Short mmCIF file of C-alpha atoms in Angstrom, two decimals:
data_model
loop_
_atom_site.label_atom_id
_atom_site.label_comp_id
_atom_site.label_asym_id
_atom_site.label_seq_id
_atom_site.Cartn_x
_atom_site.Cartn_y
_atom_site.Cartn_z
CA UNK A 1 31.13 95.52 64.07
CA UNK A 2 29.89 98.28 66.42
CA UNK A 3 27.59 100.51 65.22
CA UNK A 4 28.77 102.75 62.69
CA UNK A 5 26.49 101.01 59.73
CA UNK A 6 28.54 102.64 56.92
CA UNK A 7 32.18 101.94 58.28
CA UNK A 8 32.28 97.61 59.57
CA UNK A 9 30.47 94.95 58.06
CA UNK A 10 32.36 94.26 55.26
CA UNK A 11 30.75 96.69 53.39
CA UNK A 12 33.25 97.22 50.82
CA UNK A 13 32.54 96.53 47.40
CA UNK A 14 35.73 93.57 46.40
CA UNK A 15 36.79 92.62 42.94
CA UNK A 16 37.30 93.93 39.70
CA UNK A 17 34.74 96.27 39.83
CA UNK A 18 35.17 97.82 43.36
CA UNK A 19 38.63 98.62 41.52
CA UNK A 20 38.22 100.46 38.66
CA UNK A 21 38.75 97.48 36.15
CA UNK A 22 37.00 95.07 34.35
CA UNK A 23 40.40 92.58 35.07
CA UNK A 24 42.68 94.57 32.37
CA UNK A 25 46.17 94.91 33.70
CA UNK A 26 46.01 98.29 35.26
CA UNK A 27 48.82 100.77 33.91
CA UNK A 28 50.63 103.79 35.75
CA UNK A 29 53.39 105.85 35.51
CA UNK A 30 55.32 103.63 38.35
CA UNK A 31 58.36 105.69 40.13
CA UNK A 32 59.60 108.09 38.56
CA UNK A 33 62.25 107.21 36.47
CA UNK A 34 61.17 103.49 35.85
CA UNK A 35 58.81 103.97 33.35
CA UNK A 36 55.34 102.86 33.34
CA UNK A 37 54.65 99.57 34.99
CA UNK A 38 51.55 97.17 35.12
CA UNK A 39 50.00 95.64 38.04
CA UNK A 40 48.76 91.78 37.44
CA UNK A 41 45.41 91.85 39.53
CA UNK A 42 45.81 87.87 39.42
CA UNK A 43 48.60 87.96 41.65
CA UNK A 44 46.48 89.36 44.44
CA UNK A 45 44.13 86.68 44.36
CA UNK A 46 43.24 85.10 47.51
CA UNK A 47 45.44 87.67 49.59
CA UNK A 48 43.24 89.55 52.32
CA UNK A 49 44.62 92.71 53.89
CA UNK A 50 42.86 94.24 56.86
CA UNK A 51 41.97 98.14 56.82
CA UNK A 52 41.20 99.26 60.55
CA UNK A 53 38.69 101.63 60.83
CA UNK A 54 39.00 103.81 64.08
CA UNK A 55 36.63 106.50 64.92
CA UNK A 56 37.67 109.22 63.31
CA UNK A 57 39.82 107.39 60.35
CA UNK A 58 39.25 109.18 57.67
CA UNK A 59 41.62 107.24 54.39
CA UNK A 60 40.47 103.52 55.07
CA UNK A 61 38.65 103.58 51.63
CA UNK A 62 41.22 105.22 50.30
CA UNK A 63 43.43 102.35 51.47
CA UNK A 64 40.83 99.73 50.87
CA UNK A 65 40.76 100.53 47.45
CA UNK A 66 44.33 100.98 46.88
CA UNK A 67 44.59 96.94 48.07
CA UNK A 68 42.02 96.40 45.86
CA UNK A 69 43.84 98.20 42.74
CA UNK A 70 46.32 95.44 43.10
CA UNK A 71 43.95 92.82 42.75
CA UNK A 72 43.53 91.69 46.86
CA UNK A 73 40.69 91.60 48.92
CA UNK A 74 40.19 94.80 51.27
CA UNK A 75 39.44 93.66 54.39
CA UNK A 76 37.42 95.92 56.87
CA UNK A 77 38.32 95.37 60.56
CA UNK A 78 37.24 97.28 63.37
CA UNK A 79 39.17 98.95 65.95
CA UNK A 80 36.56 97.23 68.95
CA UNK A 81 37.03 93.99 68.10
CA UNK A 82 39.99 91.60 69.04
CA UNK A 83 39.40 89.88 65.41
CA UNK A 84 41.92 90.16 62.11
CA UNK A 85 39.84 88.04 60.33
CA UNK A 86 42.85 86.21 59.36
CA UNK A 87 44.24 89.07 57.70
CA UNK A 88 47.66 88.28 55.60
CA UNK A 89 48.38 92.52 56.57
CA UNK A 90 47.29 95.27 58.17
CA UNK A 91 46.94 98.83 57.57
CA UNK A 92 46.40 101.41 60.03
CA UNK A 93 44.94 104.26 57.94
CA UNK A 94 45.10 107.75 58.47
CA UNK A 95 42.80 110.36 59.63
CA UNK A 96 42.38 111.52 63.31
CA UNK A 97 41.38 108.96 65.37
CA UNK A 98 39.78 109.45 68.64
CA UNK A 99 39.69 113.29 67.64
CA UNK A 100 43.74 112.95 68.29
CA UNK A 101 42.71 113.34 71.93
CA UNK A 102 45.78 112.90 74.17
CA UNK A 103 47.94 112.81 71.51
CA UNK A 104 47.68 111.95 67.85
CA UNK A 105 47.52 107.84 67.76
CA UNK A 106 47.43 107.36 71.16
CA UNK A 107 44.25 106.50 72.32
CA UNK A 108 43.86 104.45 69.13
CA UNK A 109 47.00 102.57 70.10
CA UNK A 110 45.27 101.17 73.12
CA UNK A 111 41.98 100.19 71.34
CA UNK A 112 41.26 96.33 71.69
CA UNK A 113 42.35 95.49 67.75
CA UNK A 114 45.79 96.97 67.85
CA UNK A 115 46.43 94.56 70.71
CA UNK A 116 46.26 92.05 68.10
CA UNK A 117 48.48 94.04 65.74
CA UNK A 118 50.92 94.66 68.07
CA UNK A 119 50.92 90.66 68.37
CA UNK A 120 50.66 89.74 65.00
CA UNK A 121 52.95 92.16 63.91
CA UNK A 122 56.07 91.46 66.22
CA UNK A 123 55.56 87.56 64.89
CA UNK A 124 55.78 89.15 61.49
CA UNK A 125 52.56 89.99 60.06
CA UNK A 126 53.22 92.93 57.74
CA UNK A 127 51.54 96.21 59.05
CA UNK A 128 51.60 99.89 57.31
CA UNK A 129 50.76 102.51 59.20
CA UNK A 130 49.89 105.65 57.07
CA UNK A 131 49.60 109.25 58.78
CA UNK A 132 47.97 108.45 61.92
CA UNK A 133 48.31 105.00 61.12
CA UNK A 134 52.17 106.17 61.89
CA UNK A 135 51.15 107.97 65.24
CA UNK A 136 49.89 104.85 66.47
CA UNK A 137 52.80 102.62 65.76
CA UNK A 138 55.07 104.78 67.37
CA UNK A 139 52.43 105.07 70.07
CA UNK A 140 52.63 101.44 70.45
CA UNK A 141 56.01 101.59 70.38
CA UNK A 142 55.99 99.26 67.54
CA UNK A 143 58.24 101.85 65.67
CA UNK A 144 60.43 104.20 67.59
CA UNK A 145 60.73 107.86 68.01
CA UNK A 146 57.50 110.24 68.31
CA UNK A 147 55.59 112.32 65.86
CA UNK A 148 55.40 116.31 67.03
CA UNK A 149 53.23 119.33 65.54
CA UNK A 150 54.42 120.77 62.04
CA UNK A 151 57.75 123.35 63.67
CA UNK A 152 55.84 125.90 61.26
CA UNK A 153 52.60 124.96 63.30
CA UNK A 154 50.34 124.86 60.29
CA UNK A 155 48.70 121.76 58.38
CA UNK A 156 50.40 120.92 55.28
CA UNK A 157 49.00 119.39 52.45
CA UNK A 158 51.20 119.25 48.88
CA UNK A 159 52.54 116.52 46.63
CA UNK A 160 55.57 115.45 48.48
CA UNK A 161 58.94 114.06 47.03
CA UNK A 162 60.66 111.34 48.54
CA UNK A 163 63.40 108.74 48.57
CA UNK A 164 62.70 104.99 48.89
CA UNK A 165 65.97 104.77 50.88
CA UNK A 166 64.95 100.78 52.53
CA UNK A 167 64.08 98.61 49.40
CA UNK A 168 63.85 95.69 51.81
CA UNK A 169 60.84 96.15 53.68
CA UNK A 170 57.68 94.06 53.02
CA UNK A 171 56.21 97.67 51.75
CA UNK A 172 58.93 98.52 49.83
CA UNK A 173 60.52 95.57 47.62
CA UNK A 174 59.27 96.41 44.95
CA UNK A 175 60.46 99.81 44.32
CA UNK A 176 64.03 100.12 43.00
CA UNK A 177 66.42 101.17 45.03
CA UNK A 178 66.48 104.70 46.07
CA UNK A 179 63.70 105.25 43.92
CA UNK A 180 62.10 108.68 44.05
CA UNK A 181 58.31 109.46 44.23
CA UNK A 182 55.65 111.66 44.48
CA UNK A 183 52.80 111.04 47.05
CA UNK A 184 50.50 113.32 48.91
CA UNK A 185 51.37 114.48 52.12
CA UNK A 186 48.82 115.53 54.40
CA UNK A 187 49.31 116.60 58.10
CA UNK A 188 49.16 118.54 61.33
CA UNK A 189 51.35 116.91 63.40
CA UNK A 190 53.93 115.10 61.02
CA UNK A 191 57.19 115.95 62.67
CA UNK A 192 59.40 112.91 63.19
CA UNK A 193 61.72 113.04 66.61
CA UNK A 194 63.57 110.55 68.28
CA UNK A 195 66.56 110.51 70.41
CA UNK A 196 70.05 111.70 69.29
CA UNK A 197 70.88 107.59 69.96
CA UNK A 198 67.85 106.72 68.11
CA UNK A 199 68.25 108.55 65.32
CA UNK A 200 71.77 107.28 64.79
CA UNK A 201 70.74 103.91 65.48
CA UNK A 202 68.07 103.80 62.61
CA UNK A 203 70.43 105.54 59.89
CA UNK A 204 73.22 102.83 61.05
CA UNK A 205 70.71 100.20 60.57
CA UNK A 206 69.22 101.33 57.21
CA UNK A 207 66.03 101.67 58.71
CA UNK A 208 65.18 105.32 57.42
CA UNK A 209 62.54 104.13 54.44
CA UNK A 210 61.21 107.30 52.86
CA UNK A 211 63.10 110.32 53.07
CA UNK A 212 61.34 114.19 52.36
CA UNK A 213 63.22 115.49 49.25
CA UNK A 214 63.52 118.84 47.75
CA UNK A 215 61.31 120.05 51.34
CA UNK A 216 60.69 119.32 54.79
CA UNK A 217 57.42 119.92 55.33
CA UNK A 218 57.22 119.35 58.82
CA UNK A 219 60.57 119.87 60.63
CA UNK A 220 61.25 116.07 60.44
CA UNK A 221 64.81 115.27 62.30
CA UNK A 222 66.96 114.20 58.90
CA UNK A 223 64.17 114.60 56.51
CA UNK A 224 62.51 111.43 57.98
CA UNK A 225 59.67 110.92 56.26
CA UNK A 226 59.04 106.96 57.40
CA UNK A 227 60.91 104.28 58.66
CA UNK A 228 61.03 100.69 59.26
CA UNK A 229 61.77 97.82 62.25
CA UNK A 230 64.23 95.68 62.58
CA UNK A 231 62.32 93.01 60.81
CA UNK A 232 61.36 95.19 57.87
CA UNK A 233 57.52 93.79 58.40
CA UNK A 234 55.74 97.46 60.11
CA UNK A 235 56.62 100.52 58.06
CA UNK A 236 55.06 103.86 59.03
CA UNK A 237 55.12 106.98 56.65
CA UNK A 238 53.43 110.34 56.88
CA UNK A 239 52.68 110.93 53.33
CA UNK A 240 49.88 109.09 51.82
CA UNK A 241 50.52 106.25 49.18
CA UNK A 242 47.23 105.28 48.92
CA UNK A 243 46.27 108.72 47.33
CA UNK A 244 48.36 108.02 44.89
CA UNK A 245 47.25 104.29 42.77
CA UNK A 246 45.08 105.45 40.70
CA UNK A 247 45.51 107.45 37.51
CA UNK A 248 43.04 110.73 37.29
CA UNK A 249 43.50 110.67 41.23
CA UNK A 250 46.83 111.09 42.06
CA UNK A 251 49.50 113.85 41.87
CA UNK A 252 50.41 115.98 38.49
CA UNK A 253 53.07 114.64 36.38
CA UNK A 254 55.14 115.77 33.85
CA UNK A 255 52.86 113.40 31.53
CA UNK A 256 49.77 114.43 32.67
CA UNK A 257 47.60 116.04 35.19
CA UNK A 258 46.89 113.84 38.56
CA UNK A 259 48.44 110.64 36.39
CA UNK A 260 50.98 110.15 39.50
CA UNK A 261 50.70 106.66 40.92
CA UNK A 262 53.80 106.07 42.62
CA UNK A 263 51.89 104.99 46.01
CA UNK A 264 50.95 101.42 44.41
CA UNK A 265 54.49 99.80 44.72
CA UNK A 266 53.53 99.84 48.12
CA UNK A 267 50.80 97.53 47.84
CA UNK A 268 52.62 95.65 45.60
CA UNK A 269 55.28 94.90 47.53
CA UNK A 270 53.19 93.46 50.59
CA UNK A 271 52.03 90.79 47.92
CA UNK A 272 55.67 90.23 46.58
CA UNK A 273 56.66 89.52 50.09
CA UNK A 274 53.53 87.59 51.25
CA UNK A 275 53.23 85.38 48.10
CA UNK A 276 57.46 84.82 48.52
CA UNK A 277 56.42 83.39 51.74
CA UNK A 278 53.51 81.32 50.56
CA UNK B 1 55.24 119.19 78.90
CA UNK B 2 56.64 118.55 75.54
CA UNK B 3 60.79 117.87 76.06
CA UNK B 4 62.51 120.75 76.55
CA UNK B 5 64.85 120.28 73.40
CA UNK B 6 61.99 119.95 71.28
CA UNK B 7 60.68 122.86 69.36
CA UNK B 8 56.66 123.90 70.85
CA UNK B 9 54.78 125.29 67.96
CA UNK B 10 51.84 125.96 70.06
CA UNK B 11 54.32 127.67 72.92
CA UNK B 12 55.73 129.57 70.05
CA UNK B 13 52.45 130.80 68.66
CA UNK B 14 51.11 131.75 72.27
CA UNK B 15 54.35 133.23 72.52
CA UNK B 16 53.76 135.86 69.60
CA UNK B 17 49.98 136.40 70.01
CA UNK B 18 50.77 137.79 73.43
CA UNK B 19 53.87 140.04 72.13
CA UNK B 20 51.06 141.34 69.65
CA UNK B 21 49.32 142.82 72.65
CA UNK B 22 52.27 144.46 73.56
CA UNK B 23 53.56 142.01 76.25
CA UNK B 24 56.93 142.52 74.98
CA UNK B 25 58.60 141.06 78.28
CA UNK B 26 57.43 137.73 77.66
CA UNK B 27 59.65 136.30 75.14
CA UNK B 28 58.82 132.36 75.43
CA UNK B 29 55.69 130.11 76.37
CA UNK B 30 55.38 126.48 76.33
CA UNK B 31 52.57 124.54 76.68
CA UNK B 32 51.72 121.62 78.47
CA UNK B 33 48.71 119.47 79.94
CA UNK B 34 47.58 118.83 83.05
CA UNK B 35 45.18 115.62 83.97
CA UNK B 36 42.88 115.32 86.77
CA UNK B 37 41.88 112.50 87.81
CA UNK B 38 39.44 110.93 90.64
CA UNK B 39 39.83 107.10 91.88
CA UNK B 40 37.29 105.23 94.54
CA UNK B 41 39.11 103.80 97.59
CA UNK B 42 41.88 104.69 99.66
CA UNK B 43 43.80 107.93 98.96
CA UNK B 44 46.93 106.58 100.03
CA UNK B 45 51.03 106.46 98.41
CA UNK B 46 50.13 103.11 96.84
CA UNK B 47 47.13 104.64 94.37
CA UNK B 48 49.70 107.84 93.40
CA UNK B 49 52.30 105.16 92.89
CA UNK B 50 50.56 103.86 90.13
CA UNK B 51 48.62 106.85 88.72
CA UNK B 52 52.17 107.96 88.57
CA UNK B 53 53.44 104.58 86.36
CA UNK B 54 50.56 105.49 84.28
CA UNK B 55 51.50 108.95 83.61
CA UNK B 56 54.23 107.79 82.23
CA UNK B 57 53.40 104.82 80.16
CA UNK B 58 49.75 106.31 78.69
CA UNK B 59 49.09 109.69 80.08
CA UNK B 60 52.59 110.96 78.65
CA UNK B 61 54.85 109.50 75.68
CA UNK B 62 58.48 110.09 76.96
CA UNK B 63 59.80 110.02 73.84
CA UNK B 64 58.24 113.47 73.45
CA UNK B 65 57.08 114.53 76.66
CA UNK B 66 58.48 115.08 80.06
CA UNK B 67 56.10 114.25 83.61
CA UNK B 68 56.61 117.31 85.71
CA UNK B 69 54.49 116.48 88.63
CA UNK B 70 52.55 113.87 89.57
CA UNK B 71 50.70 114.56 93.48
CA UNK B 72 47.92 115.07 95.72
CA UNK B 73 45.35 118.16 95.17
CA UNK B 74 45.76 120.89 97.13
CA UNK B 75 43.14 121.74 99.87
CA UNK B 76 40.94 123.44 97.39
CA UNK B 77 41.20 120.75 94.95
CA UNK B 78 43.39 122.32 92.46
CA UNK B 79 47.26 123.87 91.88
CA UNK B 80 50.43 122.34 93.26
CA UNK B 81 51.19 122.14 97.30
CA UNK B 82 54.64 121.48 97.44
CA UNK B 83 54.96 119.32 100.52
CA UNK B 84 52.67 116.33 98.84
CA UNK B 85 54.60 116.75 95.70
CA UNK B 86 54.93 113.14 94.50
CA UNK B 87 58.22 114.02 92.74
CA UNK B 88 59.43 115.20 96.05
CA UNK B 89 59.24 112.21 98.00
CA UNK B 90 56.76 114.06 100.80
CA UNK B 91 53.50 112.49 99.95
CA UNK B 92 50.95 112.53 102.22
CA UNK B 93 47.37 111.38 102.50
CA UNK B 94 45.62 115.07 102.45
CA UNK B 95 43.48 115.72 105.27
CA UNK B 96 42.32 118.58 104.70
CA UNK B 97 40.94 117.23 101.68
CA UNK B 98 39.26 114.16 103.31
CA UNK B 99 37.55 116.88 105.74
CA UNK B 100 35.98 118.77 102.84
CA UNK B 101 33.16 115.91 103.25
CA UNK B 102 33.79 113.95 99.59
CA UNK B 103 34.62 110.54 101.53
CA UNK B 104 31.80 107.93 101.60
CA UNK B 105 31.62 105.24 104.37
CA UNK B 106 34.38 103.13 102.96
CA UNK B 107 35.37 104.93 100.25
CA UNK B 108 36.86 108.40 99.77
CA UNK B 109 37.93 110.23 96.77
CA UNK B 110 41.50 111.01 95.71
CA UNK B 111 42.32 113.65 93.27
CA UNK B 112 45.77 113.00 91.66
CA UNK B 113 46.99 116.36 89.49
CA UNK B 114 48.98 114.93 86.81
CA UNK B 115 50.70 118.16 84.88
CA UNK B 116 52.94 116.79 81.67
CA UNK B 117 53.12 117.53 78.15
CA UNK B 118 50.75 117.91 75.23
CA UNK B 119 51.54 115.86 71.95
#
């Protein structure tokens, strides 16, 4: 598991504990609009979904834990190994891997795991890629289109708006449709581009899957915030989800301060989808 | 270099650092990358062929970036010479290179110049 003693290993506390619980139900807000829904940790029994740590990764706790808030086992995989431990889903996390050396995602997109996502994932494995998790599926051209520095050239980090325009996806089912949420969004290089064709192709096809509302915070073609394939298994997104499960930790709501855990339908929905298929 | 249709936020803030200094005659900058790279063996078309496929499938994305050259070094090692521009169909092996005494016994070195885009 290479030698970073912290990162591999499977050093990352599972269970009831590692989340926050002691096996309640956990409650949240839900999206906006629903009113609050609970999470049945039960459901995620048995379910393991990879987190790939990268050099440089910087939210693969963040993720781990947010597949642990919904009751799964976190999985930690490492980006040198050719192993997904028989992973149920992946998640690229963000963060900067590989310092973002040649571009963002690149380099990362080339490392000997995602070889195996890239498999797994076009026989339908469901993968997320968050942030740079995104850079790297469009770097593996898993996803099209390309992400480009912020037009204003600065990093932007606020709590983002969005539409959940695709309630389809294996990361999305279990919003309702054209839901709208509130998750961090965190980035340097966040601007979504594709071709004129491409862009036309994914609107056609339904494929936008989070949309920036109210701003766009990165000069985003169409307010593009994240988007799906054909299949509706690999979803990549900018903002951050898995900053947002957890109440105390998430973005301000009208209810309360950092109560906002819209992010966890997310995570929710990969076990709607992979439990439908069981 | 990043596609010229797409905006350059770096170009742009290059762009306006330099009209603070009073270059007011300069009214754009982009910004782009440039690779060089050093292979053993033969410095022959074959090698640039595919340093040049893998400009464009790792070195550059094309769905954001554009390969502008992909060729031999010059006779110093460095900047463009025109008549081994890959792009341009004229490549050569370069001599003049070879004679600057970098070649082994059965191997010499090659220096592509790969100039494309930045992310």
């Amino acid at each position: 598991m290479g030698t970073n003693s912290g990162l591999g290993g499977g050093s990352w506390a599972n269970g009831a504990a590692g989340a926050g619980g002691s096996g309640a139900g956990l409650s949240g807000t839900g999206p906006s609009g629903t009113g609050p829904s609970s999470i049945d940790t039960d459901a995620g029994a048995g379910v393991r979904i990879g987190v790939v740590t990268f050099p440089g990764s910087l939210d693969d706790r963040d993720a781990a834990r947010a597949v642990r808030m919904i009751g799964a086992e976190a999985v930690p995989l490492w980006h040198g190994t050719h192993d997904l431990e028989g992973c149920d889903a992946v998640i690229l996390p963000g963060g900067f891997s590989y310092g973002d050396y040649l571009r963002a995602g690149a380099i990362a997109s080339l490392s000997p795991i995602m070889s195996e996502v890239i498999d797994a994932a076009n026989l339908g494995l469901p993968v997320l890629g968050i942030c740079n998790g995104f850079q790297m599926l469009t770097e593996a051209h898993l996803l099209p289109g390309g992400l480009i520095r912020n037009d204003h050239g600065n990093f932007i980090c606020r709590d983002q708006r969005l539409r959940v325009e695709n309630t389809s996806t294996a990361w999305t089912n279990a919003f309702p449709s054209d839901a709208e949420i509130t998750v961090p969004l965190k980035n340097g290089e966040g601007g979504f581009i594709a071709s004129a064709d491409e862009i036309a192709r994914l609107e056609d096809e339904g494929r936008v899957v989070f949309r920036y509302l109210e701003v766009n915070p990165n000069g985003s073609m169409n307010d593009i915030a994240g988007i799906t394939n054909d299949r509706g298994n690999v979803v990549g997104l900018m903002p951050h989800p898995e900053h947002a499960v957890e109440p105390g930790f998430g973005p301000d709501t009208a209810l309360a301060m950092r109560s906002g855990t819209d992010g966890l339908a997310l995570f929710t929905s990969v076990l709607s989808s992979l439990l439908a298929r069981a | 270099m990043p596609k010229a249709e797409l905006l350059d936020p770096q170009g742009k803030a290059v762009a306006g650092a330099l009209a603070r200094l009073g270059r007011s005659q300069i009214t754009s900058v982009r910004v782009g990358k440039r690779f060089e790279i050093e292979v053993d063996g033969p410095a022959d078309d074959a090698i640039l062929a595919e340093v040049a496929a893998l400009a464009d499938e790792v070195l550059a994305n094309l769905v954001i970036e554009d390969v502008i050259s992909v060729h031999f070094a010059g006779a110093d090692g460095f900047g463009l010479d025109a008549t081994q521009d890959f792009e341009s169909g004229n490549v050569t092996t370069d001599t003049s290179f070879d004679s600057q005494g970098t070649s082994t016994e059965t191997e010499q070195q090659l220096e592509d110049e790969i100039s494309e885009g930045l992310a």
